[in-house]
Short mmCIF file of N, CA and C in Angstrom, two decimals:
data_model
loop_
_atom_site.label_atom_id
_atom_site.label_comp_id
_atom_site.label_asym_id
_atom_site.label_seq_id
_atom_site.Cartn_x
_atom_site.Cartn_y
_atom_site.Cartn_z
N MET A 889 1.02 -1.34 0.00
CA MET A 889 -0.22 -0.10 -0.05
C MET A 889 0.93 1.17 0.04
N THR A 890 0.61 2.24 -0.89
CA THR A 890 1.53 3.31 -0.92
C THR A 890 0.72 4.61 -0.05
N GLU A 891 -0.35 4.44 0.23
CA GLU A 891 -1.12 5.42 1.29
C GLU A 891 -1.39 4.76 2.07
N ALA A 892 -1.41 5.69 3.48
CA ALA A 892 -1.83 4.94 4.77
C ALA A 892 -3.23 4.53 4.68
N VAL A 893 -3.50 3.45 5.25
CA VAL A 893 -5.15 3.15 5.69
C VAL A 893 -5.62 3.95 6.75
N ARG A 894 -6.53 4.37 6.39
CA ARG A 894 -7.38 5.51 7.32
C ARG A 894 -8.08 4.55 8.30
N ILE A 895 -8.19 4.64 9.71
CA ILE A 895 -8.98 3.81 10.32
C ILE A 895 -9.51 4.65 11.62
N LEU A 896 -10.85 4.47 11.68
CA LEU A 896 -11.53 4.95 13.17
C LEU A 896 -11.83 3.81 14.02
N VAL A 897 -11.04 4.11 15.33
CA VAL A 897 -11.43 3.13 16.09
C VAL A 897 -12.35 3.61 17.24
N VAL A 898 -13.59 2.78 17.48
CA VAL A 898 -14.42 3.18 18.35
C VAL A 898 -14.63 2.20 19.39
N ASP A 899 -14.14 2.73 20.84
CA ASP A 899 -14.24 1.49 21.77
C ASP A 899 -14.40 2.56 23.07
N ASP A 900 -15.23 2.41 24.01
CA ASP A 900 -15.31 3.12 25.14
C ASP A 900 -14.14 2.73 26.39
N SER A 901 -13.34 1.70 26.14
CA SER A 901 -12.25 1.53 26.86
C SER A 901 -10.87 2.43 26.33
N PRO A 902 -10.37 3.07 27.35
CA PRO A 902 -9.24 3.95 26.81
C PRO A 902 -8.01 3.10 26.63
N ALA A 903 -7.85 2.24 27.11
CA ALA A 903 -6.89 1.02 27.20
C ALA A 903 -6.79 0.49 25.77
N ILE A 904 -8.07 0.10 25.45
CA ILE A 904 -8.14 -0.72 24.03
C ILE A 904 -8.10 0.37 22.83
N ARG A 905 -8.51 1.57 23.01
CA ARG A 905 -8.32 2.54 22.07
C ARG A 905 -6.76 2.70 21.86
N GLN A 906 -6.00 2.94 22.90
CA GLN A 906 -4.63 3.17 22.85
C GLN A 906 -3.92 1.93 22.42
N VAL A 907 -4.12 0.86 22.70
CA VAL A 907 -3.43 -0.42 22.15
C VAL A 907 -3.56 -0.72 20.59
N LEU A 908 -5.10 -0.52 20.46
CA LEU A 908 -5.35 -0.90 18.96
C LEU A 908 -4.68 0.47 18.13
N GLY A 909 -4.89 1.59 18.43
CA GLY A 909 -4.11 2.68 17.64
C GLY A 909 -2.71 2.46 17.80
N GLY A 910 -2.06 2.12 18.80
CA GLY A 910 -0.83 1.76 18.81
C GLY A 910 -0.13 0.69 17.88
N ILE A 911 -1.02 -0.07 17.83
CA ILE A 911 -0.57 -1.25 16.90
C ILE A 911 -0.82 -0.86 15.37
N LEU A 912 -2.00 -0.26 15.17
CA LEU A 912 -2.44 -0.01 13.76
C LEU A 912 -1.55 1.09 13.27
N ARG A 913 -0.97 1.96 14.21
CA ARG A 913 -0.06 3.09 13.69
C ARG A 913 1.13 2.50 13.08
N ALA A 914 1.53 1.51 14.30
CA ALA A 914 2.91 0.79 13.84
C ALA A 914 3.00 0.17 12.49
N ALA A 915 1.81 -0.36 12.17
CA ALA A 915 1.48 -1.26 10.76
C ALA A 915 1.38 -0.20 9.60
N GLY A 916 1.60 1.40 9.96
CA GLY A 916 1.59 2.34 9.05
C GLY A 916 0.15 2.95 8.68
N CYS A 917 -0.68 2.49 9.67
CA CYS A 917 -1.95 3.21 9.60
C CYS A 917 -2.21 4.49 9.91
N GLU A 918 -3.10 5.44 9.74
CA GLU A 918 -3.52 6.49 10.30
C GLU A 918 -4.49 6.24 10.88
N VAL A 919 -4.77 6.68 12.33
CA VAL A 919 -5.87 6.14 13.13
C VAL A 919 -6.24 7.42 14.09
N GLN A 920 -7.57 7.59 13.76
CA GLN A 920 -8.43 8.17 14.92
C GLN A 920 -9.11 7.56 15.88
N ALA A 921 -9.44 7.89 16.87
CA ALA A 921 -10.12 6.91 17.76
C ALA A 921 -11.28 7.85 18.76
N GLU A 922 -12.48 7.36 18.93
CA GLU A 922 -13.32 7.71 19.45
C GLU A 922 -13.83 6.65 20.89
N GLU A 923 -14.60 7.37 21.71
CA GLU A 923 -14.89 6.61 22.83
C GLU A 923 -16.64 6.14 22.66
N GLY A 924 -17.03 6.34 21.39
CA GLY A 924 -18.51 5.81 21.49
C GLY A 924 -18.90 6.35 20.24
N VAL A 925 -20.12 5.78 20.04
CA VAL A 925 -20.80 5.69 18.67
C VAL A 925 -21.05 7.29 18.39
N ARG A 926 -21.94 8.23 19.16
CA ARG A 926 -22.04 9.57 18.86
C ARG A 926 -20.76 10.28 18.64
N PRO A 927 -19.84 10.20 19.23
CA PRO A 927 -18.67 10.93 18.94
C PRO A 927 -17.92 10.48 17.74
N ALA A 928 -18.28 9.01 17.48
CA ALA A 928 -17.50 8.46 16.01
C ALA A 928 -18.33 9.15 14.76
N LEU A 929 -19.75 9.25 15.05
CA LEU A 929 -20.48 9.97 14.04
C LEU A 929 -20.36 11.37 13.83
N ARG A 930 -19.66 12.13 14.83
CA ARG A 930 -19.56 13.39 14.94
C ARG A 930 -17.92 13.20 14.03
N ARG A 931 -17.06 12.46 14.36
CA ARG A 931 -15.66 12.51 13.72
C ARG A 931 -15.87 12.28 12.22
N LEU A 932 -17.11 11.62 11.65
CA LEU A 932 -17.30 11.24 10.57
C LEU A 932 -17.70 12.54 9.66
N ARG A 933 -17.83 13.59 10.25
CA ARG A 933 -18.10 14.76 9.69
C ARG A 933 -16.64 15.33 9.07
N THR A 934 -15.64 15.09 9.63
CA THR A 934 -14.17 15.66 9.24
C THR A 934 -13.18 14.52 8.93
N PHE A 935 -13.56 13.20 9.11
CA PHE A 935 -12.54 12.36 8.75
C PHE A 935 -13.20 11.12 8.22
N LEU A 936 -13.03 10.91 7.05
CA LEU A 936 -13.67 9.55 6.35
C LEU A 936 -12.61 8.58 6.31
N PRO A 937 -12.84 7.53 7.12
CA PRO A 937 -11.83 6.46 7.08
C PRO A 937 -11.94 5.46 5.91
N ASP A 938 -11.02 4.62 5.73
CA ASP A 938 -11.12 3.54 4.88
C ASP A 938 -12.14 2.32 5.72
N VAL A 939 -11.71 2.28 7.15
CA VAL A 939 -12.51 1.27 7.94
C VAL A 939 -12.46 1.73 9.00
N ILE A 940 -13.91 1.16 9.88
CA ILE A 940 -13.92 1.40 11.06
C ILE A 940 -13.87 0.25 12.01
N LEU A 941 -13.18 0.50 13.07
CA LEU A 941 -13.28 -0.84 13.94
C LEU A 941 -14.06 -0.51 15.16
N THR A 942 -14.85 -1.33 15.57
CA THR A 942 -15.73 -0.72 16.76
C THR A 942 -16.00 -1.86 17.58
N ASP A 943 -16.04 -1.49 18.65
CA ASP A 943 -16.45 -2.71 19.80
C ASP A 943 -18.09 -2.94 19.80
N PHE A 944 -18.45 -3.91 20.41
CA PHE A 944 -20.13 -3.85 20.24
C PHE A 944 -20.80 -3.30 21.50
N ASN A 945 -20.22 -3.90 22.68
CA ASN A 945 -20.85 -3.23 24.11
C ASN A 945 -20.20 -2.15 24.29
N MET A 946 -21.00 -1.06 24.23
CA MET A 946 -20.57 0.47 24.71
C MET A 946 -21.98 1.12 25.25
N PRO A 947 -21.49 1.74 26.29
CA PRO A 947 -22.72 2.67 26.88
C PRO A 947 -23.70 3.42 25.95
N ARG A 948 -24.83 3.57 26.23
CA ARG A 948 -25.59 4.28 25.53
C ARG A 948 -26.00 3.50 24.01
N LEU A 949 -25.04 3.58 23.07
CA LEU A 949 -25.41 3.09 21.72
C LEU A 949 -24.44 1.87 21.41
N ASN A 950 -24.78 0.81 21.21
CA ASN A 950 -23.50 -0.16 21.06
C ASN A 950 -23.06 -0.07 19.35
N GLY A 951 -22.03 -0.61 19.01
CA GLY A 951 -21.38 -0.93 17.78
C GLY A 951 -22.36 -1.23 16.43
N GLU A 952 -23.41 -1.76 16.85
CA GLU A 952 -24.32 -2.37 15.66
C GLU A 952 -24.88 -0.77 15.02
N VAL A 953 -24.98 0.07 15.80
CA VAL A 953 -25.52 1.49 14.94
C VAL A 953 -24.64 1.84 13.68
N LEU A 954 -23.17 1.38 14.07
CA LEU A 954 -22.29 1.70 12.89
C LEU A 954 -22.13 0.72 11.94
N VAL A 955 -22.96 -0.34 12.30
CA VAL A 955 -22.93 -1.45 11.08
C VAL A 955 -24.08 -1.02 10.29
N ARG A 956 -25.36 -0.65 11.17
CA ARG A 956 -26.48 -0.37 10.46
C ARG A 956 -26.54 1.00 9.97
N ARG A 957 -25.63 1.42 9.34
CA ARG A 957 -25.64 3.17 8.91
C ARG A 957 -26.28 3.21 7.80
N ASP A 958 -26.36 4.49 7.58
CA ASP A 958 -27.05 4.92 6.38
C ASP A 958 -26.17 4.33 5.00
N GLN A 959 -27.31 4.17 4.06
CA GLN A 959 -26.67 3.27 2.63
C GLN A 959 -25.71 4.20 1.85
N ARG A 960 -25.62 5.54 2.30
CA ARG A 960 -24.72 6.32 1.36
C ARG A 960 -23.28 5.87 2.07
N LEU A 961 -23.28 5.55 3.39
CA LEU A 961 -21.74 5.05 3.73
C LEU A 961 -21.65 3.62 3.75
N ALA A 962 -22.49 3.12 2.88
CA ALA A 962 -22.54 1.43 2.66
C ALA A 962 -21.25 0.93 2.08
N ASP A 963 -20.25 1.80 1.48
CA ASP A 963 -19.01 1.18 1.07
C ASP A 963 -17.76 1.21 2.13
N LEU A 964 -18.29 1.80 3.21
CA LEU A 964 -17.29 1.66 4.23
C LEU A 964 -17.39 0.64 5.47
N PRO A 965 -16.29 -0.25 5.22
CA PRO A 965 -16.24 -1.52 5.65
C PRO A 965 -16.11 -1.17 7.52
N VAL A 966 -16.84 -2.01 8.10
CA VAL A 966 -16.86 -2.13 9.51
C VAL A 966 -16.49 -3.52 10.24
N PHE A 967 -15.36 -3.39 10.93
CA PHE A 967 -14.97 -4.44 11.78
C PHE A 967 -15.76 -4.49 13.03
N VAL A 968 -16.17 -5.32 13.73
CA VAL A 968 -16.49 -5.51 15.10
C VAL A 968 -15.42 -6.33 15.83
N VAL A 969 -14.63 -5.65 17.05
CA VAL A 969 -13.61 -6.17 17.65
C VAL A 969 -14.37 -5.98 19.09
N SER A 970 -14.79 -7.22 19.63
CA SER A 970 -15.58 -7.03 21.05
C SER A 970 -15.42 -8.49 21.57
N SER A 971 -15.81 -8.58 23.02
CA SER A 971 -15.53 -9.65 24.08
C SER A 971 -17.06 -10.29 24.02
N GLU A 972 -18.07 -9.72 23.32
CA GLU A 972 -19.43 -10.25 23.36
C GLU A 972 -19.34 -11.69 22.78
N ASP A 973 -19.68 -12.73 23.53
CA ASP A 973 -19.97 -13.90 23.33
C ASP A 973 -21.06 -14.58 22.72
N ASP A 974 -22.08 -13.87 22.51
CA ASP A 974 -23.51 -14.28 22.16
C ASP A 974 -23.36 -14.67 20.69
N THR A 975 -23.46 -15.87 20.16
CA THR A 975 -23.42 -16.08 18.83
C THR A 975 -24.52 -15.35 18.13
N GLY A 976 -25.69 -15.49 18.76
CA GLY A 976 -27.03 -14.90 18.08
C GLY A 976 -26.57 -13.30 17.67
N VAL A 977 -26.05 -12.59 18.64
CA VAL A 977 -25.58 -11.30 18.55
C VAL A 977 -24.65 -11.07 17.42
N GLN A 978 -23.49 -11.95 17.08
CA GLN A 978 -22.60 -12.17 16.23
C GLN A 978 -23.22 -12.38 14.94
N GLU A 979 -24.03 -13.41 14.78
CA GLU A 979 -24.57 -13.47 13.57
C GLU A 979 -25.65 -12.20 12.96
N ARG A 980 -26.26 -11.79 13.87
CA ARG A 980 -27.11 -10.55 13.86
C ARG A 980 -26.30 -9.41 12.96
N VAL A 981 -25.14 -8.96 13.82
CA VAL A 981 -24.31 -8.17 13.49
C VAL A 981 -23.64 -8.24 12.08
N LEU A 982 -23.29 -9.31 11.65
CA LEU A 982 -22.51 -9.73 10.72
C LEU A 982 -23.66 -10.01 9.37
N GLU A 983 -24.97 -10.24 9.62
CA GLU A 983 -25.61 -10.29 8.68
C GLU A 983 -26.26 -8.77 8.36
N ALA A 984 -26.14 -8.09 9.48
CA ALA A 984 -26.65 -6.43 9.08
C ALA A 984 -25.57 -5.57 8.28
N GLY A 985 -24.42 -6.25 8.08
CA GLY A 985 -23.46 -5.75 7.13
C GLY A 985 -22.04 -5.62 7.67
N ALA A 986 -21.74 -6.14 9.10
CA ALA A 986 -20.24 -6.04 9.49
C ALA A 986 -19.29 -6.92 8.66
N GLU A 987 -18.37 -6.30 8.16
CA GLU A 987 -17.28 -7.08 7.37
C GLU A 987 -16.92 -8.28 8.00
N ALA A 988 -16.57 -8.14 9.48
CA ALA A 988 -16.09 -9.34 10.34
C ALA A 988 -16.24 -9.03 11.62
N TRP A 989 -16.18 -10.09 12.46
CA TRP A 989 -16.12 -10.00 13.96
C TRP A 989 -14.74 -10.58 14.36
N PHE A 990 -14.08 -9.81 15.31
CA PHE A 990 -13.02 -10.26 16.05
C PHE A 990 -13.31 -10.56 17.41
N ASP A 991 -12.84 -11.48 18.01
CA ASP A 991 -12.96 -11.60 19.45
C ASP A 991 -11.87 -10.99 20.33
N LYS A 992 -12.27 -10.28 21.46
CA LYS A 992 -11.08 -9.51 22.24
C LYS A 992 -10.51 -10.90 23.05
N PRO A 993 -9.31 -11.15 23.26
CA PRO A 993 -8.49 -10.54 22.79
C PRO A 993 -8.25 -10.76 21.23
N VAL A 994 -8.03 -9.65 20.21
CA VAL A 994 -7.70 -9.64 19.12
C VAL A 994 -6.59 -10.43 18.44
N ASP A 995 -6.81 -11.19 17.55
CA ASP A 995 -5.53 -11.71 16.80
C ASP A 995 -5.02 -10.70 16.01
N VAL A 996 -3.94 -10.03 16.38
CA VAL A 996 -3.60 -8.59 15.79
C VAL A 996 -3.39 -8.87 14.18
N GLN A 997 -2.53 -9.93 13.87
CA GLN A 997 -2.10 -10.29 12.43
C GLN A 997 -3.54 -10.86 11.81
N GLY A 998 -4.38 -11.14 12.44
CA GLY A 998 -5.18 -11.52 11.57
C GLY A 998 -6.45 -10.42 11.37
N LEU A 999 -6.26 -9.48 12.30
CA LEU A 999 -7.15 -8.22 11.92
C LEU A 999 -6.42 -7.42 10.95
N ILE A 1000 -4.85 -7.16 11.07
CA ILE A 1000 -4.41 -6.40 10.00
C ILE A 1000 -4.29 -6.93 8.60
N GLY A 1001 -4.46 -8.43 8.63
CA GLY A 1001 -4.57 -8.98 7.37
C GLY A 1001 -5.78 -8.64 6.81
N ALA A 1002 -7.06 -8.60 7.44
CA ALA A 1002 -8.30 -8.57 7.06
C ALA A 1002 -8.49 -7.30 6.67
N ILE A 1003 -7.98 -6.32 7.14
CA ILE A 1003 -8.20 -4.95 6.96
C ILE A 1003 -7.31 -4.55 5.59
N ARG A 1004 -6.11 -4.87 5.59
CA ARG A 1004 -5.55 -5.06 4.39
C ARG A 1004 -6.28 -5.59 2.82
N ALA A 1005 -6.88 -6.85 3.15
CA ALA A 1005 -7.54 -7.64 2.17
C ALA A 1005 -8.96 -6.69 1.88
N VAL A 1006 -9.50 -6.00 2.72
CA VAL A 1006 -10.69 -5.34 2.36
C VAL A 1006 -10.32 -3.96 1.60
N VAL A 1007 -9.17 -3.27 2.05
CA VAL A 1007 -8.92 -1.95 1.55
C VAL A 1007 -8.03 -2.32 0.05
N GLU A 1008 -7.41 -3.28 0.16
CA GLU A 1008 -6.99 -3.64 -1.41
C GLU A 1008 -7.57 -4.35 -2.32
N ALA A 1009 -8.80 -4.77 -1.89
CA ALA A 1009 -9.84 -5.30 -2.98
C ALA A 1009 -10.18 -4.19 -3.82
N PRO A 1010 -10.01 -4.49 -5.32
CA PRO A 1010 -10.63 -3.79 -6.43
C PRO A 1010 -11.93 -2.61 -6.34
N THR A 1011 -12.93 -3.53 -5.51
CA THR A 1011 -14.17 -2.93 -5.31
C THR A 1011 -14.32 -1.99 -4.00
N THR A 1012 -13.25 -1.90 -3.31
CA THR A 1012 -13.29 -1.05 -2.31
C THR A 1012 -12.58 0.52 -2.78
N PRO A 1013 -13.68 1.69 -2.62
CA PRO A 1013 -13.01 2.81 -3.19
C PRO A 1013 -12.15 3.55 -2.13
N ARG A 1014 -11.25 3.99 -2.56
CA ARG A 1014 -10.01 4.75 -1.55
C ARG A 1014 -10.48 6.38 -1.52
N ARG A 1015 -10.45 6.85 -0.46
CA ARG A 1015 -10.65 8.11 -0.21
C ARG A 1015 -9.70 9.14 -0.50
N SER A 1016 -9.66 10.04 -1.33
CA SER A 1016 -8.36 10.99 -1.67
C SER A 1016 -8.54 12.05 -0.79
N SER A 1017 -9.53 12.29 -0.18
CA SER A 1017 -9.43 13.61 0.85
C SER A 1017 -9.45 13.24 2.36
N GLY A 1018 -8.91 14.16 2.93
CA GLY A 1018 -8.74 13.66 4.39
C GLY A 1018 -10.07 14.30 5.14
N THR A 1019 -11.04 14.66 4.59
CA THR A 1019 -12.23 14.77 5.17
C THR A 1019 -13.45 14.55 4.83
N ALA A 1020 -14.42 14.10 5.51
CA ALA A 1020 -15.80 13.45 4.88
C ALA A 1020 -16.54 14.82 4.43
N SER A 1021 -16.80 14.60 3.00
CA SER A 1021 -17.73 15.73 2.51
C SER A 1021 -18.85 15.23 1.90
N GLY A 1022 -19.85 15.86 1.42
CA GLY A 1022 -20.79 15.84 0.65
C GLY A 1022 -21.72 14.63 1.35
N HIS A 1023 -22.06 13.61 1.30
CA HIS A 1023 -22.96 12.90 1.68
C HIS A 1023 -22.60 12.40 2.80
N ALA A 1024 -21.37 11.67 3.17
CA ALA A 1024 -20.72 11.34 4.34
C ALA A 1024 -21.02 12.36 5.47
N GLY A 1025 -20.48 13.40 5.23
CA GLY A 1025 -20.66 14.40 6.48
C GLY A 1025 -22.25 14.91 6.83
N GLU A 1026 -22.90 14.79 5.74
CA GLU A 1026 -24.60 15.31 5.75
C GLU A 1026 -24.80 13.91 6.72
N VAL A 1027 -24.54 12.65 6.01
CA VAL A 1027 -25.32 11.60 6.96
C VAL A 1027 -24.67 11.57 8.55
N ALA A 1028 -23.38 11.65 8.66
CA ALA A 1028 -22.91 12.06 10.16
C ALA A 1028 -23.80 13.11 10.82
N ALA A 1029 -24.06 14.06 10.10
CA ALA A 1029 -24.83 15.27 10.92
C ALA A 1029 -26.06 14.79 11.18
N ALA A 1030 -26.64 14.33 10.24
CA ALA A 1030 -28.14 13.74 10.66
C ALA A 1030 -28.22 12.66 11.52
N ALA A 1031 -27.39 12.08 11.72
CA ALA A 1031 -27.21 10.89 12.50
C ALA A 1031 -27.22 11.33 14.23
N LEU A 1032 -26.86 12.72 14.40
CA LEU A 1032 -26.86 12.94 15.79
C LEU A 1032 -28.10 13.70 16.30
#
């Protein structure tokens, strides 16, 4: 990859945000992190990532909200990284459109490999701008 993969990490745990962010930055990714779904939706106004990594179990809104997002953001892959062990929940979230589900503690090499595979796939559009504009910004604003 010649261009850094842009990733938005969403997790209510500061330790998880710090660890995942550090690992992904060491792998050459540009990382922004938010503590919940609402802050993540606000961040999407100014930062359009190539991939979102989200926890499932968070206060107020869970990570499924980011999976079941507006269709105008349908090309944005969402990976769930969670300790949730209910297979029914996992299946529901995957059927709703999550790219993949990774259990915590996460297999770092597997996660990085999955991110690279999705970003490098010919059908995945790359973002050329550092900001979310047009529909993405409107969707993020409307979601609040």
